[in-house]
Coordinates of C-alpha atoms in Angstrom, one line a residue:
M287 CA -47.4 -10.8 28.4
T288 CA -46.1 -8.9 25.3
K289 CA -45.1 -10.9 22.3
T290 CA -42.1 -9.9 20.2
N291 CA -42.5 -9.9 16.4
P292 CA -39.6 -11.8 14.9
N293 CA -40.3 -10.4 11.4
A294 CA -40.0 -6.8 12.8
S295 CA -36.7 -7.7 14.3
I296 CA -35.4 -9.1 11.0
S297 CA -36.7 -6.1 9.1
G298 CA -34.8 -3.8 11.5
A299 CA -31.6 -5.8 11.2
R300 CA -31.9 -5.5 7.4
R301 CA -32.4 -1.7 7.6
R302 CA -29.3 -1.4 9.8
A303 CA -27.3 -3.6 7.5
K304 CA -27.8 -1.2 4.6
F305 CA -25.6 1.3 6.5
A306 CA -22.9 -1.3 7.2
I307 CA -20.9 0.0 4.2
V308 CA -20.2 3.2 6.2
P309 CA -18.0 1.8 9.0
L310 CA -16.5 -0.9 6.6
A311 CA -15.5 1.7 4.0
A312 CA -14.3 4.0 6.8
A313 CA -12.1 1.3 8.1
Q314 CA -10.5 0.8 4.6
L315 CA -10.1 4.6 4.3
M316 CA -8.3 4.8 7.6
I317 CA -5.6 2.2 6.8
T318 CA -5.2 3.4 3.2
L319 CA -4.9 7.0 4.4
D320 CA -2.1 6.0 6.8
S321 CA 0.1 4.7 4.0
T322 CA 0.5 8.2 2.6
I323 CA -0.6 10.7 5.3
V324 CA 2.9 10.8 6.8
S325 CA 4.6 11.4 3.5
V326 CA 4.1 15.1 3.3
A327 CA 4.8 15.5 7.0
L328 CA 8.2 13.9 6.8
P329 CA 10.3 17.1 6.6
S330 CA 8.5 18.4 9.7
L331 CA 8.6 15.2 11.8
Q332 CA 12.1 14.1 10.8
A333 CA 13.8 16.7 13.0
D334 CA 11.1 16.5 15.7
V335 CA 11.7 12.8 16.4
G336 CA 15.3 12.6 15.4
L337 CA 15.1 10.6 12.1
S338 CA 18.3 10.7 10.1
N339 CA 18.2 10.9 6.3
S340 CA 19.0 7.2 6.0
D341 CA 16.2 6.4 8.5
R342 CA 13.5 8.6 7.1
A343 CA 12.2 5.8 4.8
W344 CA 11.2 3.8 7.9
A345 CA 8.4 6.3 8.6
V346 CA 6.7 4.7 5.6
T347 CA 8.4 1.3 5.5
A348 CA 7.7 0.3 9.1
Y349 CA 4.0 0.5 8.4
T350 CA 3.9 -1.2 5.0
L351 CA 6.3 -3.9 6.0
T352 CA 4.3 -5.3 8.9
F353 CA 1.0 -4.6 7.0
G354 CA 2.1 -6.6 4.0
G355 CA 3.9 -9.3 5.9
L356 CA 1.0 -10.1 8.1
L357 CA -2.0 -9.7 5.7
L358 CA -2.3 -13.4 5.0
L359 CA -2.2 -14.2 8.6
G360 CA -4.7 -11.5 9.4
G361 CA -7.1 -13.1 7.0
R362 CA -6.7 -16.5 8.6
L363 CA -7.2 -15.1 12.1
G364 CA -10.4 -13.5 11.0
D365 CA -11.7 -16.9 9.9
L366 CA -10.6 -18.3 13.2
I367 CA -12.1 -15.8 15.6
G368 CA -14.8 -14.3 13.4
R369 CA -14.5 -11.3 11.0
K370 CA -16.5 -8.8 13.1
R371 CA -14.5 -9.6 16.2
A372 CA -11.2 -9.4 14.2
L373 CA -12.2 -6.0 12.8
M374 CA -13.1 -4.6 16.2
I375 CA -9.8 -5.8 17.7
G376 CA -7.9 -4.4 14.8
V377 CA -9.6 -1.0 14.9
I378 CA -9.2 -0.5 18.6
G379 CA -5.6 -1.6 18.5
F380 CA -5.0 0.8 15.6
A381 CA -6.4 3.7 17.5
V382 CA -4.2 3.0 20.6
V383 CA -0.9 2.7 18.7
S384 CA -1.8 5.8 16.6
A385 CA -2.1 7.8 19.8
A386 CA 1.4 6.4 20.8
C387 CA 2.8 7.3 17.4
G388 CA 1.5 10.9 17.6
A389 CA 3.0 11.3 21.0
A390 CA 6.4 9.9 20.0
Q391 CA 9.4 11.7 21.5
N392 CA 12.1 9.8 19.5
S393 CA 12.7 7.9 16.4
L394 CA 12.4 4.5 18.1
M395 CA 9.0 5.2 19.6
F396 CA 7.7 6.6 16.3
V397 CA 9.0 3.8 14.0
G398 CA 7.9 1.1 16.5
S399 CA 4.4 2.5 16.7
R400 CA 4.2 2.7 12.9
A401 CA 5.1 -1.0 12.8
L402 CA 2.4 -1.8 15.3
Q403 CA -0.1 0.2 13.2
G404 CA 0.8 -2.1 10.3
I405 CA 0.1 -5.2 12.4
F406 CA -3.4 -4.1 13.3
A407 CA -4.1 -2.9 9.7
A408 CA -3.3 -6.4 8.6
L409 CA -6.2 -7.6 10.7
I410 CA -8.6 -4.8 9.5
A411 CA -8.1 -5.1 5.7
P412 CA -9.2 -8.7 5.1
S413 CA -11.9 -8.6 7.8
A414 CA -13.6 -5.4 6.3
L415 CA -13.7 -6.8 2.8
A416 CA -15.0 -10.2 3.9
L417 CA -17.7 -8.6 5.9
I418 CA -18.9 -6.7 2.9
T419 CA -19.3 -10.0 1.0
T420 CA -21.3 -11.6 3.8
T421 CA -23.4 -8.5 4.7
F422 CA -24.5 -7.6 1.1
T423 CA -25.7 -10.9 -0.4
E424 CA -28.0 -9.5 -3.1
P425 CA -25.9 -9.2 -6.3
R426 CA -26.9 -5.6 -7.0
E427 CA -26.4 -4.4 -3.5
R428 CA -23.1 -6.2 -3.3
A429 CA -21.8 -4.7 -6.5
K430 CA -22.7 -1.2 -5.2
A431 CA -21.0 -1.9 -1.8
V432 CA -17.9 -3.2 -3.5
G433 CA -17.8 -0.2 -5.8
I434 CA -18.0 2.2 -2.8
Y435 CA -15.3 0.2 -1.0
A436 CA -13.0 0.2 -4.0
A437 CA -13.5 3.9 -4.6
T438 CA -12.7 4.6 -0.9
A439 CA -9.5 2.5 -1.2
M440 CA -8.4 4.4 -4.4
S441 CA -9.2 7.8 -2.9
G442 CA -7.5 7.0 0.4
G443 CA -4.1 7.8 -1.1
A444 CA -5.3 11.3 -2.2
A445 CA -7.0 11.9 1.1
G446 CA -3.8 11.0 3.0
L447 CA -1.7 13.4 1.1
V448 CA -4.1 16.3 1.3
V449 CA -5.2 15.7 4.9
G450 CA -1.6 15.2 6.0
G451 CA -0.6 18.5 4.5
L452 CA -3.6 20.3 6.0
L453 CA -3.0 18.9 9.5
T454 CA 0.8 19.5 9.4
D455 CA 0.3 23.1 8.2
Y456 CA -2.4 24.2 10.6
L457 CA -1.9 22.0 13.6
S458 CA 1.1 19.6 13.8
W459 CA 2.4 16.5 12.1
R460 CA 1.3 14.7 15.3
W461 CA -2.3 15.1 14.2
C462 CA -1.6 13.0 11.2
M463 CA -1.7 10.1 13.7
F464 CA -4.2 11.5 16.2
V465 CA -6.8 11.8 13.4
N466 CA -7.2 8.0 13.5
I467 CA -8.8 8.1 16.9
P468 CA -12.1 9.8 16.0
M469 CA -12.1 7.7 12.8
S470 CA -11.7 4.5 14.9
V471 CA -14.7 5.6 17.1
I472 CA -16.9 5.9 14.0
V473 CA -15.9 2.5 12.7
V474 CA -16.4 0.8 16.1
L475 CA -19.8 2.3 16.7
G476 CA -20.9 1.7 13.2
T477 CA -19.8 -1.9 13.3
V478 CA -21.6 -2.6 16.6
L479 CA -24.8 -1.1 15.3
C480 CA -24.9 -2.1 11.7
V481 CA -22.7 -5.2 11.0
A482 CA -23.9 -8.6 11.9
G483 CA -21.6 -11.1 13.5
T484 CA -20.0 -13.9 11.5
S485 CA -19.4 -17.5 12.4
R486 CA -16.0 -18.8 13.5
H487 CA -14.2 -21.4 11.5
T488 CA -12.5 -23.4 14.3
D489 CA -11.1 -25.8 11.8
V490 CA -8.9 -23.1 10.3
K491 CA -5.2 -23.2 11.2
A492 CA -3.2 -20.0 11.6
D493 CA 0.2 -20.4 10.0
V494 CA 2.1 -18.4 12.7
P495 CA 5.5 -19.8 11.8
G496 CA 5.0 -18.8 8.2
A497 CA 3.9 -15.3 9.2
I498 CA 7.0 -14.9 11.4
L499 CA 9.4 -16.1 8.8
V500 CA 8.1 -13.9 5.9
T501 CA 7.8 -10.8 8.1
L502 CA 11.3 -11.2 9.6
G503 CA 12.7 -12.0 6.2
M504 CA 11.2 -8.9 4.6
G505 CA 12.4 -6.9 7.6
G506 CA 15.9 -8.2 7.2
V507 CA 16.1 -7.3 3.5
T508 CA 14.5 -3.9 4.0
Y509 CA 16.8 -3.1 7.0
G510 CA 19.9 -4.1 4.9
L511 CA 18.8 -1.9 2.1
A512 CA 18.2 1.0 4.4
V513 CA 21.4 0.9 6.5
A514 CA 23.5 0.7 3.3
S515 CA 23.0 4.5 3.0
E516 CA 25.2 5.0 6.1
G517 CA 27.6 2.0 6.3
G518 CA 27.8 1.3 2.6
W519 CA 27.1 -2.0 0.6
G520 CA 30.2 -3.7 1.9
S521 CA 29.6 -3.1 5.6
G522 CA 29.1 -6.1 7.9
E523 CA 25.7 -4.8 9.1
T524 CA 24.4 -4.4 5.5
I525 CA 25.7 -7.8 4.3
G526 CA 24.6 -9.6 7.5
A527 CA 21.0 -8.2 7.3
L528 CA 20.6 -9.0 3.7
I529 CA 21.9 -12.6 4.1
A530 CA 19.7 -13.1 7.1
G531 CA 16.7 -11.7 5.3
I532 CA 17.2 -13.8 2.2
A533 CA 17.8 -17.0 4.4
L534 CA 14.5 -16.4 6.3
L535 CA 12.6 -15.9 3.1
A536 CA 14.1 -19.1 1.7
A537 CA 13.0 -20.8 5.0
F538 CA 9.5 -19.4 4.5
V539 CA 9.3 -21.0 1.0
W540 CA 10.5 -24.3 2.4
W541 CA 7.9 -24.1 5.2
Q542 CA 5.1 -23.3 2.8
S543 CA 5.8 -26.6 1.0
R544 CA 5.2 -28.5 4.2
A545 CA 2.7 -26.5 6.2
V546 CA -0.8 -28.0 6.6
S547 CA -2.5 -24.6 6.1
P548 CA 0.2 -22.5 4.3
L549 CA -0.2 -18.7 4.1
L550 CA 1.1 -18.9 0.5
P551 CA 0.1 -22.1 -1.3
L552 CA 3.0 -22.8 -3.7
R553 CA 0.6 -23.9 -6.4
V554 CA -0.4 -20.2 -6.7
A555 CA 3.1 -18.8 -6.5
V556 CA 4.6 -21.1 -9.2
N557 CA 1.9 -20.5 -11.7
R558 CA 3.7 -18.5 -14.5
V559 CA 0.8 -16.2 -15.3
S560 CA -0.1 -15.3 -11.7
G561 CA 3.5 -15.1 -10.6
A562 CA 4.4 -12.6 -13.3
S563 CA 1.3 -10.6 -12.5
F564 CA 2.3 -10.5 -8.8
L565 CA 5.7 -9.3 -9.8
A566 CA 4.2 -6.5 -11.9
M567 CA 2.2 -5.3 -9.0
M568 CA 5.3 -5.4 -6.7
I569 CA 7.3 -3.4 -9.2
S570 CA 4.5 -0.9 -9.5
A571 CA 4.5 -0.3 -5.8
F572 CA 8.3 -0.2 -5.7
C573 CA 8.4 2.6 -8.2
T574 CA 5.4 4.5 -6.7
F575 CA 6.5 4.5 -3.0
G576 CA 10.1 5.4 -4.0
M577 CA 8.9 8.3 -6.2
M578 CA 6.5 9.7 -3.6
L579 CA 9.2 9.7 -1.0
G580 CA 11.7 11.5 -3.2
M581 CA 9.0 13.9 -4.7
T582 CA 8.0 15.0 -1.2
Y583 CA 11.4 16.4 -0.6
Q584 CA 11.6 17.8 -4.1
L585 CA 8.4 19.8 -3.5
Q586 CA 9.1 21.0 0.0
T587 CA 12.9 21.2 0.2
V588 CA 13.6 22.4 -3.3
L589 CA 10.5 24.2 -4.5
G590 CA 9.6 25.5 -1.0
F591 CA 6.0 24.1 -1.0
T592 CA 4.2 24.0 2.3
P593 CA 3.0 20.5 3.4
L594 CA -0.6 21.3 2.3
Q595 CA 0.6 22.5 -1.1
A596 CA 2.7 19.4 -1.5
G597 CA -0.3 17.2 -0.7
L598 CA -2.4 19.0 -3.2
A599 CA 0.4 18.6 -5.8
F600 CA 0.0 14.8 -5.6
I601 CA -3.6 15.0 -6.8
A602 CA -2.1 15.0 -10.3
F603 CA -1.0 11.4 -9.6
V604 CA -4.1 10.2 -7.8
G605 CA -6.6 11.9 -10.1
T606 CA -5.3 10.2 -13.2
A607 CA -4.9 6.9 -11.2
V608 CA -8.7 7.0 -10.3
L609 CA -9.6 7.9 -13.9
S610 CA -7.5 5.2 -15.5
S611 CA -8.7 2.5 -13.0
T612 CA -12.4 3.3 -13.3
Q613 CA -12.6 4.2 -17.0
V614 CA -9.6 3.5 -19.1
G615 CA -8.4 0.2 -17.7
R616 CA -11.9 -1.2 -17.3
R617 CA -12.5 -0.7 -21.0
L618 CA -9.2 -1.8 -22.4
V619 CA -9.1 -5.1 -20.4
T620 CA -11.6 -6.6 -22.8
L621 CA -9.7 -5.6 -25.9
I622 CA -6.0 -6.1 -25.1
R623 CA -4.1 -9.1 -23.9
P624 CA -3.6 -8.7 -20.1
G625 CA 0.2 -9.2 -20.4
L626 CA 0.4 -6.3 -22.9
M627 CA -1.7 -4.1 -20.7
M628 CA 0.5 -4.8 -17.7
A629 CA 3.6 -4.1 -19.9
A630 CA 2.0 -0.8 -21.1
G631 CA 1.3 0.3 -17.6
L632 CA 4.9 -0.3 -16.5
V633 CA 6.2 1.4 -19.7
L634 CA 4.2 4.5 -18.6
Y635 CA 5.9 4.2 -15.2
A636 CA 9.3 4.1 -16.9
L637 CA 8.4 7.2 -19.1
A638 CA 7.2 9.1 -16.1
L639 CA 10.4 8.3 -14.2
L640 CA 12.5 9.2 -17.2
L641 CA 10.9 12.7 -17.1
V642 CA 11.8 12.8 -13.4
T643 CA 15.5 12.4 -14.3
R644 CA 15.3 15.9 -16.0
L645 CA 14.7 17.7 -12.7
T646 CA 17.0 20.4 -11.5
P647 CA 16.8 22.9 -8.6
Q648 CA 15.3 25.4 -11.1
S649 CA 12.5 23.0 -12.2
S650 CA 8.9 24.2 -11.9
Y651 CA 5.8 22.3 -10.9
W652 CA 3.6 22.6 -14.0
A653 CA 6.4 22.1 -16.6
D654 CA 8.6 19.4 -14.8
I655 CA 6.6 17.7 -12.0
F656 CA 3.0 17.6 -13.0
P657 CA 3.6 15.6 -16.2
P658 CA 5.5 12.7 -14.6
L659 CA 3.0 12.5 -11.7
A660 CA 0.0 12.4 -14.1
L661 CA 1.7 9.9 -16.4
M662 CA 2.5 7.5 -13.6
G663 CA -1.1 7.8 -12.3
L664 CA -2.3 6.8 -15.8
G665 CA -0.1 3.7 -15.6
V666 CA -1.7 2.7 -12.3
G667 CA -5.1 1.7 -13.7
I668 CA -3.8 0.3 -16.9
L669 CA -1.6 -2.1 -14.8
T670 CA -3.8 -2.8 -11.8
V671 CA -7.1 -3.7 -13.5
P672 CA -5.5 -6.6 -15.6
V673 CA -3.4 -7.8 -12.7
V674 CA -6.3 -8.2 -10.3
G675 CA -8.6 -9.7 -13.0
T676 CA -6.0 -12.1 -14.3
V677 CA -4.8 -13.6 -11.0
M678 CA -8.4 -14.2 -10.0
A679 CA -9.3 -15.7 -13.3
V680 CA -6.4 -18.2 -13.5
S681 CA -6.7 -19.3 -9.8
E682 CA -8.8 -22.0 -8.4
A683 CA -12.0 -21.0 -6.5
R684 CA -10.6 -22.3 -3.3
D685 CA -7.6 -19.9 -3.6
S686 CA -9.6 -16.8 -4.4
G687 CA -9.2 -15.4 -0.8
V688 CA -5.5 -16.0 -0.5
V689 CA -4.9 -14.7 -4.0
A690 CA -6.6 -11.4 -3.2
A691 CA -4.4 -11.1 -0.1
I692 CA -1.3 -11.9 -2.1
V693 CA -2.0 -8.9 -4.4
N694 CA -2.1 -6.6 -1.4
T695 CA 0.9 -8.3 0.1
M696 CA 3.0 -7.8 -3.1
Q697 CA 1.9 -4.1 -3.1
Q698 CA 3.0 -3.5 0.5
A699 CA 6.3 -5.5 0.1
G700 CA 7.1 -3.6 -3.1
G701 CA 6.5 -0.3 -1.4
S702 CA 8.7 -1.3 1.6
V703 CA 11.6 -2.4 -0.6
G704 CA 11.2 0.6 -2.9
A705 CA 11.2 3.2 -0.2
A706 CA 14.2 1.7 1.5
L707 CA 16.4 0.9 -1.5
L708 CA 15.6 4.1 -3.5
N709 CA 16.1 6.2 -0.4
T710 CA 19.5 4.6 0.1
I711 CA 20.5 5.2 -3.6
S712 CA 19.3 8.8 -3.3
V713 CA 21.3 9.5 0.0
N714 CA 24.5 7.8 -1.3
A715 CA 24.3 9.7 -4.7
A716 CA 23.7 13.0 -2.9
A717 CA 26.7 12.4 -0.6
A718 CA 28.9 11.4 -3.5
Y719 CA 27.8 14.5 -5.4
L720 CA 28.7 16.8 -2.5
G721 CA 32.1 15.1 -2.1
S722 CA 33.0 15.4 -5.7
R723 CA 32.4 19.1 -5.9
T724 CA 35.4 20.4 -3.9
G725 CA 36.5 23.0 -6.4
D726 CA 32.9 24.2 -7.0
P727 CA 31.0 23.4 -3.8
A728 CA 27.4 22.2 -4.4
T729 CA 24.5 23.2 -2.3
E730 CA 22.4 20.8 -0.2
V731 CA 19.5 21.5 -2.6
E732 CA 21.5 20.5 -5.7
A733 CA 22.7 17.3 -3.9
T734 CA 19.1 16.4 -3.0
V735 CA 17.9 16.8 -6.6
H736 CA 20.9 14.8 -7.9
G737 CA 20.1 12.0 -5.4
F738 CA 16.4 11.8 -6.5
V739 CA 17.4 11.8 -10.1
A740 CA 19.9 8.9 -9.5
A741 CA 17.2 6.8 -7.8
S742 CA 14.7 7.5 -10.6
E743 CA 17.2 6.2 -13.1
W744 CA 17.3 2.9 -11.3
S745 CA 13.5 2.8 -11.2
V746 CA 13.3 3.3 -15.0
G747 CA 15.4 0.1 -15.6
I748 CA 13.4 -1.9 -13.1
A749 CA 10.1 -0.8 -14.6
L750 CA 11.2 -1.8 -18.1
I751 CA 12.4 -5.3 -16.8
G752 CA 9.0 -5.8 -15.3
A753 CA 7.3 -4.7 -18.5
L754 CA 9.2 -7.2 -20.6
T755 CA 8.5 -10.0 -18.1
A756 CA 4.8 -9.3 -18.1
A757 CA 4.6 -9.2 -21.9
V758 CA 6.3 -12.5 -22.3
A759 CA 5.0 -14.5 -19.3
V760 CA 1.3 -13.4 -19.1
D761 CA 0.4 -14.9 -22.5
I762 CA -3.3 -15.5 -22.0
P763 CA -5.9 -13.9 -24.3
A764 CA -8.1 -11.0 -23.4
P765 CA -11.4 -12.0 -21.8
R766 CA -14.5 -11.7 -24.1
K767 CA -16.2 -9.7 -21.4
A768 CA -14.9 -7.6 -18.5
L769 CA -13.6 -9.8 -15.7
P770 CA -15.8 -9.5 -12.5
Q771 CA -13.0 -8.2 -10.5
A772 CA -12.3 -5.4 -13.0
E773 CA -15.8 -4.1 -13.3
K774 CA -16.8 -0.8 -11.9

């Protein structure tokens, strides 16, 4: 009878575990990539599936809305059913709905599939990060794995823009969705082979009512902001959606004060320092998603860039974002008060958007578009590093998981509202501009640029309000050494 060597089995499992970062980082890359990959394909897919100008923001918002709204619930479900199982379910579901999204024949099918993508992404994100912390237990290995994971998350935005442009140019916008299928296969196979299973926490309660209330509430507000571009701010549909959304969000807050296992513990939300930090992150995403949506049309419709050229043009933003996150922000966070750093980041956003307001149909890329993109990217790291480090430092250890999820939730919520509201402002301003030029008719291109400029003017004001709030409310001193969450 042959005896098995348990030590050899353990050694083999450890060797396989070293490669676990590959599928886990690939999972993060896939869901991050999908937040931007559709941006440069919008002019191509808009006509193909019948998206109107007022509805085009939903190509982005439908994904970020369900993603952000369900992140907290996704983390709880991972605790309940096991992180590895949750990741597998999320990835397989993501692949299936991506195929449906790529095959969409109308706007309803496309937007609906994008919303379903966000639901499964909300299951993937917290599970992948949690599996890294349980798989890599040795401090040096864990630091390296987290570094790879963070770099993947940061570069995912760049990859989405470039890959989206490449696929749209040489194949079809539909491949921006189909590309998730082979990526999902890699993640599933790698997870099966390299990632150990985790225990289930059957005592965890999933706050389903809270998840439903916050997601429907955000959906109502976002829908109201989006339909205002067609019906106007005084229409019954706009007012009704906004009132319903706000009422549902108020009900969510009420429920969180009474739920046994709330998605958002109010002790975290009402803390002045963490609350202002969350707001800074939300405003950052608000400005970023709105700018990217408008800049996509500026590059392709006005300047005549191909989708691939437009994707490469955004590297000005992502390159400086990576540099400021990994180098500038990491060093400054030990020298400057966090509130002042957040304020400085948002002031850079405001300056970048102020430069955008100078755009005309005759603007060039290097003189008029590259500078604001690079400046906003610089603001990303200067803002993000102190936000993450501060909210983790001022929160109780028992809340560390939910606080990390809230940061992601604020980012997705800000992106959803920013894309919807700023697109509405842009569409309305463009229509008003066309209507006012009866004696000297304006071209569609001129109206498009005018609308983008008008939306950017609003963003400047919002970024400055956020900067003032952060500078005043986040009044804690700079840490003596780099916060763990901010380290490279």
